[in-house]
Amino acid sequence: MVNSTAEIRQQSISLLKNDKATISPPAPAGGSVSAVQDTVQTQRPAVVKGGYTATSELFSQGQQQVTRGQIAHQSLISVGRDLQGMKKILTQMLGSSTAITQGRVDQLQRHHSHLQQTLNAGQFNGERVLDSQLQFQPKGDPKQSFTVNGLNLVRQRQQSEQLHLTVQDRGTALLTFDASQTDRQLTQQIDKAVIPLGLRAAATESGDVIFSTSQSDFQTLGQHVTISGQGHRYPAGQPNRIKVQPEPQGIENIALKLADGEQIRHTMRHVNQGLQQVQKGLDQLRHFQADLDSKVGKAMAGQSVESIESKLQSLQNSQSFAAAFQVVSAQANVHRHTVVALLK
């Protein structure tokens, strides 16, 4: 009688620096471990790049953008309702001077306050999905630009001056206006100085300095900054508290002016403009969804039922890790470490 022994070892996986897996499965009866290792040490499938498939990454991004789109759609519908309510009240006020009552004014303010809350609450991972112009942001936090009244490169151009710009809860930046420097040099210098405050700076052709920051950070500015100087651009002495001016102005930044018929008509024009922006935002969402569906459709063109069935058939003929990973990846587009965990 011939006695045969086979060494049985627990399956283990070792990830090396070159990101290749060495797998040591239990030896089958009548065979040796080394023989099985020769068959399983296969190169990673070509479909994997950087630990994930291109299709899975596209789906991951698409799912996030679809979610952002759904939040944006709900926000736009809510904003549209508030604007319609405001328009109805303003129309009643224009019809008769006796229609301007405190009750209607309170209703307008409630609509306007709810509109602001809706835009600020419409977030995905802490990022607003609509900017101040009610345009959809597929990724990232929208930017908000603003100006500070009196901060102009042309004003008092012949005078050199140092200004201290203080932003609430962020600190103070020193802005040096050197009369010997060009507008371009001054702009670059201001931009560099305000970066620690979470701001960026640029200048218009007329010399106005335009600052920009994320929409969420803009809400924390408190709508004011403090500037102290040497008396050229701003009065010397005590720091000057200056209100920032959003550029361009969004529907949430509109001040409700209702003192007379002209002011009511002015407010009505802004409300009508907001309703047009709501419609443009909804149209933008429809175009974005159609474009996203087209991209996903193209990415899935190669993932036919026949190709998946072919990979399933190949698995029956080969028990290697590479084949198993290729099939699972084809069906689920899961990450590599997930497949490894499932095969343990």
mmCIF file of C-alpha atoms in Angstrom:
data_model
loop_
_atom_site.group_PDB
_atom_site.id
_atom_site.type_symbol
_atom_site.label_atom_id
_atom_site.label_comp_id
_atom_site.label_asym_id
_atom_site.label_seq_id
_atom_site.Cartn_x
_atom_site.Cartn_y
_atom_site.Cartn_z
ATOM 1 C CA MET A 1 0.000 0.000 0.000
ATOM 2 C CA VAL A 2 1.246 3.470 -0.878
ATOM 3 C CA ASN A 3 0.652 6.262 1.624
ATOM 4 C CA SER A 4 0.099 9.785 0.188
ATOM 5 C CA THR A 5 0.160 12.939 2.232
ATOM 6 C CA ALA A 6 -0.776 16.486 1.301
ATOM 7 C CA GLU A 7 -0.024 19.616 3.282
ATOM 8 C CA ILE A 8 -3.172 21.589 4.112
ATOM 9 C CA ARG A 9 -2.672 25.295 4.772
ATOM 10 C CA GLN A 10 -5.153 28.073 5.479
ATOM 11 C CA GLN A 11 -5.833 30.316 2.523
ATOM 12 C CA SER A 12 -3.903 33.578 2.800
ATOM 13 C CA ILE A 13 -3.486 36.705 0.741
ATOM 14 C CA SER A 14 -0.454 38.968 0.782
ATOM 15 C CA LEU A 15 -0.588 42.372 -0.937
ATOM 16 C CA LEU A 16 2.892 43.398 -2.027
ATOM 17 C CA LYS A 17 4.214 46.820 -2.951
ATOM 18 C CA ASN A 18 3.567 46.210 -6.621
ATOM 19 C CA ASP A 19 -0.118 45.650 -5.715
ATOM 20 C CA LYS A 20 -0.086 42.030 -6.922
ATOM 21 C CA ALA A 21 -1.749 39.363 -4.859
ATOM 22 C CA THR A 22 -0.073 36.038 -4.024
ATOM 23 C CA ILE A 23 -2.747 33.497 -3.084
ATOM 24 C CA SER A 24 -2.092 30.179 -1.391
ATOM 25 C CA PRO A 25 -5.275 28.065 -1.381
ATOM 26 C CA PRO A 26 -5.570 24.615 0.266
ATOM 27 C CA ALA A 27 -4.019 21.848 -1.770
ATOM 28 C CA PRO A 28 -6.573 19.566 -3.447
ATOM 29 C CA ALA A 29 -6.417 15.827 -2.958
ATOM 30 C CA GLY A 30 -3.815 14.162 -5.129
ATOM 31 C CA GLY A 31 -2.028 17.409 -5.942
ATOM 32 C CA SER A 32 0.572 19.731 -4.508
ATOM 33 C CA VAL A 33 0.364 23.278 -3.269
ATOM 34 C CA SER A 34 3.093 24.487 -5.615
ATOM 35 C CA ALA A 35 1.178 23.214 -8.633
ATOM 36 C CA VAL A 36 -1.922 25.194 -7.663
ATOM 37 C CA GLN A 37 0.125 28.323 -6.972
ATOM 38 C CA ASP A 38 1.483 28.217 -10.510
ATOM 39 C CA THR A 39 -2.053 28.436 -11.859
ATOM 40 C CA VAL A 40 -3.340 31.218 -9.596
ATOM 41 C CA GLN A 41 -0.465 33.678 -9.837
ATOM 42 C CA THR A 42 -2.067 35.501 -12.714
ATOM 43 C CA GLN A 43 -1.756 39.147 -13.612
ATOM 44 C CA ARG A 44 -4.617 41.443 -12.695
ATOM 45 C CA PRO A 45 -7.304 41.824 -15.346
ATOM 46 C CA ALA A 46 -6.906 44.698 -17.749
ATOM 47 C CA VAL A 47 -10.333 46.045 -16.783
ATOM 48 C CA VAL A 48 -8.974 47.134 -13.406
ATOM 49 C CA LYS A 49 -7.162 50.439 -13.263
ATOM 50 C CA GLY A 50 -6.199 52.059 -9.995
ATOM 51 C CA GLY A 51 -8.244 49.587 -7.954
ATOM 52 C CA TYR A 52 -11.600 50.211 -9.623
ATOM 53 C CA THR A 53 -13.202 49.987 -13.036
ATOM 54 C CA ALA A 54 -13.881 53.056 -15.114
ATOM 55 C CA THR A 55 -17.536 52.067 -15.297
ATOM 56 C CA SER A 56 -17.873 51.778 -11.517
ATOM 57 C CA GLU A 57 -16.271 55.182 -11.040
ATOM 58 C CA LEU A 58 -18.646 56.692 -13.594
ATOM 59 C CA PHE A 59 -21.605 55.173 -11.773
ATOM 60 C CA SER A 60 -20.331 56.464 -8.419
ATOM 61 C CA GLN A 61 -20.028 59.999 -9.765
ATOM 62 C CA GLY A 62 -23.344 59.674 -11.560
ATOM 63 C CA GLN A 63 -25.152 58.584 -8.407
ATOM 64 C CA GLN A 64 -23.830 61.595 -6.510
ATOM 65 C CA GLN A 65 -24.777 63.973 -9.299
ATOM 66 C CA VAL A 66 -28.252 62.452 -9.593
ATOM 67 C CA THR A 67 -28.743 62.939 -5.851
ATOM 68 C CA ARG A 68 -27.570 66.548 -6.132
ATOM 69 C CA GLY A 69 -29.966 67.017 -9.029
ATOM 70 C CA GLN A 70 -32.896 65.688 -7.007
ATOM 71 C CA ILE A 71 -32.089 68.057 -4.146
ATOM 72 C CA ALA A 72 -31.778 70.958 -6.602
ATOM 73 C CA HIS A 73 -35.117 70.090 -8.228
ATOM 74 C CA GLN A 74 -36.935 70.051 -4.887
ATOM 75 C CA SER A 75 -35.285 73.348 -3.893
ATOM 76 C CA LEU A 76 -36.258 75.028 -7.163
ATOM 77 C CA ILE A 77 -39.874 73.915 -6.810
ATOM 78 C CA SER A 78 -40.000 75.273 -3.263
ATOM 79 C CA VAL A 79 -38.358 78.567 -4.281
ATOM 80 C CA GLY A 80 -40.813 78.876 -7.173
ATOM 81 C CA ARG A 81 -43.763 78.512 -4.814
ATOM 82 C CA ASP A 82 -42.422 81.237 -2.521
ATOM 83 C CA LEU A 83 -41.822 83.574 -5.464
ATOM 84 C CA GLN A 84 -45.330 82.951 -6.776
ATOM 85 C CA GLY A 85 -46.701 83.766 -3.330
ATOM 86 C CA MET A 86 -44.674 86.976 -3.233
ATOM 87 C CA LYS A 87 -45.835 87.976 -6.704
ATOM 88 C CA LYS A 88 -49.491 87.484 -5.735
ATOM 89 C CA ILE A 89 -49.131 89.725 -2.676
ATOM 90 C CA LEU A 90 -47.207 92.408 -4.598
ATOM 91 C CA THR A 91 -49.883 92.414 -7.305
ATOM 92 C CA GLN A 92 -52.530 93.029 -4.650
ATOM 93 C CA MET A 93 -50.448 95.874 -3.200
ATOM 94 C CA LEU A 94 -50.111 97.531 -6.605
ATOM 95 C CA GLY A 95 -53.863 97.362 -7.115
ATOM 96 C CA SER A 96 -54.668 99.687 -4.227
ATOM 97 C CA SER A 97 -52.754 101.707 -1.677
ATOM 98 C CA THR A 98 -55.057 100.365 1.026
ATOM 99 C CA ALA A 99 -53.810 96.842 0.212
ATOM 100 C CA ILE A 100 -50.430 97.622 1.810
ATOM 101 C CA THR A 101 -51.161 96.195 5.225
ATOM 102 C CA GLN A 102 -48.830 94.917 7.910
ATOM 103 C CA GLY A 103 -50.271 91.436 7.455
ATOM 104 C CA ARG A 104 -49.261 91.336 3.776
ATOM 105 C CA VAL A 105 -45.836 92.752 4.581
ATOM 106 C CA ASP A 106 -45.349 89.975 7.138
ATOM 107 C CA GLN A 107 -46.413 87.383 4.549
ATOM 108 C CA LEU A 108 -43.847 88.737 2.088
ATOM 109 C CA GLN A 109 -41.112 88.573 4.683
ATOM 110 C CA ARG A 110 -42.047 84.987 5.595
ATOM 111 C CA HIS A 111 -41.899 83.946 1.926
ATOM 112 C CA HIS A 112 -38.541 85.656 1.511
ATOM 113 C CA SER A 113 -37.130 84.125 4.702
ATOM 114 C CA HIS A 114 -38.330 80.639 3.717
ATOM 115 C CA LEU A 115 -36.758 81.108 0.274
ATOM 116 C CA GLN A 116 -33.378 81.825 1.859
ATOM 117 C CA GLN A 117 -33.692 78.837 4.182
ATOM 118 C CA THR A 118 -34.524 76.560 1.251
ATOM 119 C CA LEU A 119 -31.421 77.582 -0.710
ATOM 120 C CA ASN A 120 -29.138 77.197 2.311
ATOM 121 C CA ALA A 121 -30.674 73.839 3.253
ATOM 122 C CA GLY A 122 -30.362 72.458 -0.296
ATOM 123 C CA GLN A 123 -26.949 70.858 0.292
ATOM 124 C CA PHE A 124 -25.118 67.646 -0.513
ATOM 125 C CA ASN A 125 -22.138 66.764 1.709
ATOM 126 C CA GLY A 126 -22.139 70.293 3.073
ATOM 127 C CA GLU A 127 -22.139 71.926 -0.384
ATOM 128 C CA ARG A 128 -24.994 73.975 -1.781
ATOM 129 C CA VAL A 129 -26.415 72.566 -5.005
ATOM 130 C CA LEU A 130 -27.775 75.917 -6.264
ATOM 131 C CA ASP A 131 -25.864 79.166 -6.596
ATOM 132 C CA SER A 132 -27.273 82.640 -6.019
ATOM 133 C CA GLN A 133 -28.576 82.689 -9.614
ATOM 134 C CA LEU A 134 -30.448 79.392 -9.041
ATOM 135 C CA GLN A 135 -28.099 77.494 -11.347
ATOM 136 C CA PHE A 136 -27.413 73.834 -10.593
ATOM 137 C CA GLN A 137 -23.912 72.882 -9.416
ATOM 138 C CA PRO A 138 -23.132 69.223 -10.353
ATOM 139 C CA LYS A 139 -20.098 69.215 -8.061
ATOM 140 C CA GLY A 140 -18.384 71.461 -5.569
ATOM 141 C CA ASP A 141 -19.688 74.403 -3.599
ATOM 142 C CA PRO A 142 -20.815 77.327 -5.803
ATOM 143 C CA LYS A 143 -18.810 80.526 -5.633
ATOM 144 C CA GLN A 144 -20.167 83.866 -4.511
ATOM 145 C CA SER A 145 -18.548 87.121 -5.608
ATOM 146 C CA PHE A 146 -18.938 90.428 -3.805
ATOM 147 C CA THR A 147 -17.539 93.948 -3.677
ATOM 148 C CA VAL A 148 -16.766 96.258 -0.788
ATOM 149 C CA ASN A 149 -17.990 99.790 -1.291
ATOM 150 C CA GLY A 150 -15.082 102.208 -1.707
ATOM 151 C CA LEU A 151 -12.411 99.571 -2.320
ATOM 152 C CA ASN A 152 -11.303 100.648 -5.785
ATOM 153 C CA LEU A 153 -7.872 100.691 -7.427
ATOM 154 C CA VAL A 154 -8.585 103.933 -9.291
ATOM 155 C CA ARG A 155 -9.877 105.925 -6.343
ATOM 156 C CA GLN A 156 -7.116 108.071 -4.818
ATOM 157 C CA ARG A 157 -4.682 106.406 -7.250
ATOM 158 C CA GLN A 158 -1.961 108.951 -6.564
ATOM 159 C CA GLN A 159 -1.959 108.168 -2.846
ATOM 160 C CA SER A 160 -0.147 105.235 -1.254
ATOM 161 C CA GLU A 161 -2.040 103.703 1.642
ATOM 162 C CA GLN A 162 -2.204 100.648 3.858
ATOM 163 C CA LEU A 163 -5.582 99.159 4.740
ATOM 164 C CA HIS A 164 -6.434 96.549 7.335
ATOM 165 C CA LEU A 165 -9.291 94.337 6.105
ATOM 166 C CA THR A 166 -10.925 92.301 8.882
ATOM 167 C CA VAL A 167 -13.325 89.451 8.172
ATOM 168 C CA GLN A 168 -15.471 88.112 10.968
ATOM 169 C CA ASP A 169 -13.980 85.006 12.645
ATOM 170 C CA ARG A 170 -11.222 84.785 9.998
ATOM 171 C CA GLY A 171 -8.665 87.409 10.863
ATOM 172 C CA THR A 172 -7.162 90.517 9.304
ATOM 173 C CA ALA A 173 -5.265 91.074 6.040
ATOM 174 C CA LEU A 174 -2.936 93.967 5.273
ATOM 175 C CA LEU A 175 -3.660 95.531 1.880
ATOM 176 C CA THR A 176 -0.921 97.817 0.562
ATOM 177 C CA PHE A 177 -1.915 100.297 -2.168
ATOM 178 C CA ASP A 178 1.398 101.422 -3.600
ATOM 179 C CA ALA A 179 0.919 104.302 -6.056
ATOM 180 C CA SER A 180 4.017 103.219 -8.009
ATOM 181 C CA GLN A 181 2.541 99.794 -8.862
ATOM 182 C CA THR A 182 0.271 98.968 -11.776
ATOM 183 C CA ASP A 183 -3.323 97.829 -11.330
ATOM 184 C CA ARG A 184 -2.270 94.283 -12.233
ATOM 185 C CA GLN A 185 0.453 94.269 -9.566
ATOM 186 C CA LEU A 186 -1.933 95.661 -6.966
ATOM 187 C CA THR A 187 -4.558 93.027 -7.802
ATOM 188 C CA GLN A 188 -2.041 90.199 -7.477
ATOM 189 C CA GLN A 189 -0.822 91.595 -4.178
ATOM 190 C CA ILE A 190 -4.369 91.907 -2.766
ATOM 191 C CA ASP A 191 -5.241 88.407 -3.943
ATOM 192 C CA LYS A 192 -2.216 86.960 -2.171
ATOM 193 C CA ALA A 193 -3.004 88.887 1.015
ATOM 194 C CA VAL A 194 -6.625 87.674 1.338
ATOM 195 C CA ILE A 195 -6.015 83.974 0.621
ATOM 196 C CA PRO A 196 -5.501 83.213 4.361
ATOM 197 C CA LEU A 197 -8.991 84.667 4.934
ATOM 198 C CA GLY A 198 -10.528 82.160 2.521
ATOM 199 C CA LEU A 199 -11.003 84.775 -0.197
ATOM 200 C CA ARG A 200 -9.715 85.406 -3.707
ATOM 201 C CA ALA A 201 -9.511 88.804 -5.363
ATOM 202 C CA ALA A 202 -9.738 90.161 -8.903
ATOM 203 C CA ALA A 203 -10.422 93.574 -10.431
ATOM 204 C CA THR A 204 -12.816 94.925 -13.035
ATOM 205 C CA GLU A 205 -11.891 97.321 -15.828
ATOM 206 C CA SER A 206 -13.290 100.171 -13.734
ATOM 207 C CA GLY A 207 -10.949 99.251 -10.857
ATOM 208 C CA ASP A 208 -13.485 97.708 -8.460
ATOM 209 C CA VAL A 209 -11.962 94.896 -6.411
ATOM 210 C CA ILE A 210 -14.140 91.767 -6.587
ATOM 211 C CA PHE A 211 -13.717 89.158 -3.905
ATOM 212 C CA SER A 212 -14.966 85.582 -4.183
ATOM 213 C CA THR A 213 -15.506 82.721 -1.772
ATOM 214 C CA SER A 214 -17.649 79.627 -1.508
ATOM 215 C CA GLN A 215 -21.385 80.140 -1.105
ATOM 216 C CA SER A 216 -21.407 78.517 2.330
ATOM 217 C CA ASP A 217 -18.466 80.625 3.531
ATOM 218 C CA PHE A 218 -20.158 83.759 2.231
ATOM 219 C CA GLN A 219 -23.058 83.110 4.605
ATOM 220 C CA THR A 220 -20.653 83.282 7.554
ATOM 221 C CA LEU A 221 -19.301 86.707 6.591
ATOM 222 C CA GLY A 222 -22.210 88.367 8.349
ATOM 223 C CA GLN A 223 -22.624 90.598 5.246
ATOM 224 C CA HIS A 224 -20.051 93.019 6.652
ATOM 225 C CA VAL A 225 -16.293 93.529 6.777
ATOM 226 C CA THR A 226 -14.250 96.016 8.774
ATOM 227 C CA ILE A 227 -11.668 98.304 7.164
ATOM 228 C CA SER A 228 -9.266 100.777 8.769
ATOM 229 C CA GLY A 229 -6.887 102.944 6.785
ATOM 230 C CA GLN A 230 -5.005 106.226 6.707
ATOM 231 C CA GLY A 231 -7.843 108.484 5.583
ATOM 232 C CA HIS A 232 -7.524 108.329 1.786
ATOM 233 C CA ARG A 233 -10.005 105.669 0.723
ATOM 234 C CA TYR A 234 -11.801 105.493 4.066
ATOM 235 C CA PRO A 235 -12.033 107.916 6.995
ATOM 236 C CA ALA A 236 -9.100 107.623 9.362
ATOM 237 C CA GLY A 237 -9.567 106.814 13.003
ATOM 238 C CA GLN A 238 -12.065 104.201 14.070
ATOM 239 C CA PRO A 239 -12.471 101.046 11.926
ATOM 240 C CA ASN A 240 -15.173 101.357 9.292
ATOM 241 C CA ARG A 241 -17.840 98.623 9.134
ATOM 242 C CA ILE A 242 -18.697 98.219 5.454
ATOM 243 C CA LYS A 243 -21.554 96.155 4.037
ATOM 244 C CA VAL A 244 -20.568 93.766 1.248
ATOM 245 C CA GLN A 245 -22.455 93.838 -2.044
ATOM 246 C CA PRO A 246 -23.088 90.455 -3.719
ATOM 247 C CA GLU A 247 -22.165 90.444 -7.419
ATOM 248 C CA PRO A 248 -24.358 89.533 -9.163
ATOM 249 C CA GLN A 249 -27.199 89.949 -6.731
ATOM 250 C CA GLY A 250 -29.293 86.841 -6.191
ATOM 251 C CA ILE A 251 -32.959 86.555 -5.314
ATOM 252 C CA GLU A 252 -32.023 85.805 -1.687
ATOM 253 C CA ASN A 253 -30.180 89.140 -1.429
ATOM 254 C CA ILE A 254 -33.118 91.304 -2.514
ATOM 255 C CA ALA A 255 -34.292 93.888 -0.004
ATOM 256 C CA LEU A 256 -38.070 94.161 0.175
ATOM 257 C CA LYS A 257 -38.845 97.831 -0.523
ATOM 258 C CA LEU A 258 -42.551 98.610 -0.162
ATOM 259 C CA ALA A 259 -42.748 102.314 0.763
ATOM 260 C CA ASP A 260 -44.516 103.378 -2.435
ATOM 261 C CA GLY A 261 -45.715 102.141 -5.814
ATOM 262 C CA GLU A 262 -42.333 102.604 -7.493
ATOM 263 C CA GLN A 263 -40.532 100.557 -4.864
ATOM 264 C CA ILE A 264 -43.181 97.838 -5.057
ATOM 265 C CA ARG A 265 -42.761 97.671 -8.845
ATOM 266 C CA HIS A 266 -38.981 97.466 -8.357
ATOM 267 C CA THR A 267 -39.420 94.526 -5.980
ATOM 268 C CA MET A 268 -41.869 92.924 -8.433
ATOM 269 C CA ARG A 269 -39.258 93.083 -11.223
ATOM 270 C CA HIS A 270 -36.800 91.181 -9.051
ATOM 271 C CA VAL A 271 -39.437 88.577 -8.203
ATOM 272 C CA ASN A 272 -40.251 88.084 -11.897
ATOM 273 C CA GLN A 273 -36.544 87.769 -12.620
ATOM 274 C CA GLY A 274 -36.336 85.103 -9.922
ATOM 275 C CA LEU A 275 -39.198 83.154 -11.511
ATOM 276 C CA GLN A 276 -37.345 83.222 -14.836
ATOM 277 C CA GLN A 277 -34.216 81.907 -13.090
ATOM 278 C CA VAL A 278 -36.273 79.066 -11.578
ATOM 279 C CA GLN A 279 -37.442 78.068 -15.061
ATOM 280 C CA LYS A 280 -33.880 78.237 -16.418
ATOM 281 C CA GLY A 281 -32.671 76.128 -13.502
ATOM 282 C CA LEU A 282 -35.286 73.442 -14.217
ATOM 283 C CA ASP A 283 -34.342 73.435 -17.914
ATOM 284 C CA GLN A 284 -30.669 73.096 -16.968
ATOM 285 C CA LEU A 285 -31.486 70.092 -14.771
ATOM 286 C CA ARG A 286 -33.357 68.373 -17.631
ATOM 287 C CA HIS A 287 -30.442 68.875 -20.031
ATOM 288 C CA PHE A 288 -27.984 67.653 -17.400
ATOM 289 C CA GLN A 289 -30.012 64.508 -16.734
ATOM 290 C CA ALA A 290 -30.244 63.732 -20.452
ATOM 291 C CA ASP A 291 -26.488 64.194 -20.869
ATOM 292 C CA LEU A 292 -25.768 61.988 -17.840
ATOM 293 C CA ASP A 293 -28.061 59.233 -19.170
ATOM 294 C CA SER A 294 -26.221 59.368 -22.494
ATOM 295 C CA LYS A 295 -22.791 59.024 -20.849
ATOM 296 C CA VAL A 296 -23.896 56.095 -18.706
ATOM 297 C CA GLY A 297 -25.462 54.411 -21.733
ATOM 298 C CA LYS A 298 -22.207 54.650 -23.682
ATOM 299 C CA ALA A 299 -20.205 53.316 -20.736
ATOM 300 C CA MET A 300 -22.513 50.321 -20.435
ATOM 301 C CA ALA A 301 -22.437 49.519 -24.151
ATOM 302 C CA GLY A 302 -19.684 46.940 -23.633
ATOM 303 C CA GLN A 303 -21.384 45.319 -20.638
ATOM 304 C CA SER A 304 -23.768 43.142 -22.638
ATOM 305 C CA VAL A 305 -25.480 40.018 -21.331
ATOM 306 C CA GLU A 306 -23.442 37.903 -23.746
ATOM 307 C CA SER A 307 -20.131 39.221 -22.403
ATOM 308 C CA ILE A 308 -21.153 38.493 -18.796
ATOM 309 C CA GLU A 309 -22.327 34.975 -19.718
ATOM 310 C CA SER A 310 -19.017 34.363 -21.469
ATOM 311 C CA LYS A 311 -17.096 35.365 -18.333
ATOM 312 C CA LEU A 312 -19.319 33.147 -16.185
ATOM 313 C CA GLN A 313 -18.549 30.193 -18.484
ATOM 314 C CA SER A 314 -14.820 30.887 -18.192
ATOM 315 C CA LEU A 315 -15.107 30.718 -14.412
ATOM 316 C CA GLN A 316 -16.318 27.129 -14.617
ATOM 317 C CA ASN A 317 -13.134 26.187 -16.464
ATOM 318 C CA SER A 318 -10.738 28.135 -14.261
ATOM 319 C CA GLN A 319 -10.788 28.586 -10.491
ATOM 320 C CA SER A 320 -8.137 31.305 -10.435
ATOM 321 C CA PHE A 321 -8.561 34.491 -8.443
ATOM 322 C CA ALA A 322 -8.169 36.571 -11.614
ATOM 323 C CA ALA A 323 -11.125 34.865 -13.272
ATOM 324 C CA ALA A 324 -13.296 35.177 -10.172
ATOM 325 C CA PHE A 325 -12.458 38.842 -9.826
ATOM 326 C CA GLN A 326 -13.180 39.518 -13.489
ATOM 327 C CA VAL A 327 -16.639 37.965 -13.263
ATOM 328 C CA VAL A 328 -17.633 39.678 -10.024
ATOM 329 C CA SER A 329 -16.301 42.965 -11.348
ATOM 330 C CA ALA A 330 -18.284 42.556 -14.557
ATOM 331 C CA GLN A 331 -21.500 42.034 -12.636
ATOM 332 C CA ALA A 332 -21.153 44.454 -9.736
ATOM 333 C CA ASN A 333 -18.244 46.813 -10.488
ATOM 334 C CA VAL A 334 -17.110 46.409 -6.887
ATOM 335 C CA HIS A 335 -13.729 47.403 -5.498
ATOM 336 C CA ARG A 336 -10.837 44.934 -5.508
ATOM 337 C CA HIS A 337 -10.568 44.648 -1.730
ATOM 338 C CA THR A 338 -14.282 43.745 -1.576
ATOM 339 C CA VAL A 339 -13.752 40.836 -3.986
ATOM 340 C CA VAL A 340 -10.774 39.657 -1.925
ATOM 341 C CA ALA A 341 -12.874 39.700 1.228
ATOM 342 C CA LEU A 342 -15.646 37.699 -0.464
ATOM 343 C CA LEU A 343 -13.202 35.038 -1.637
ATOM 344 C CA LYS A 344 -11.719 34.453 1.836
#
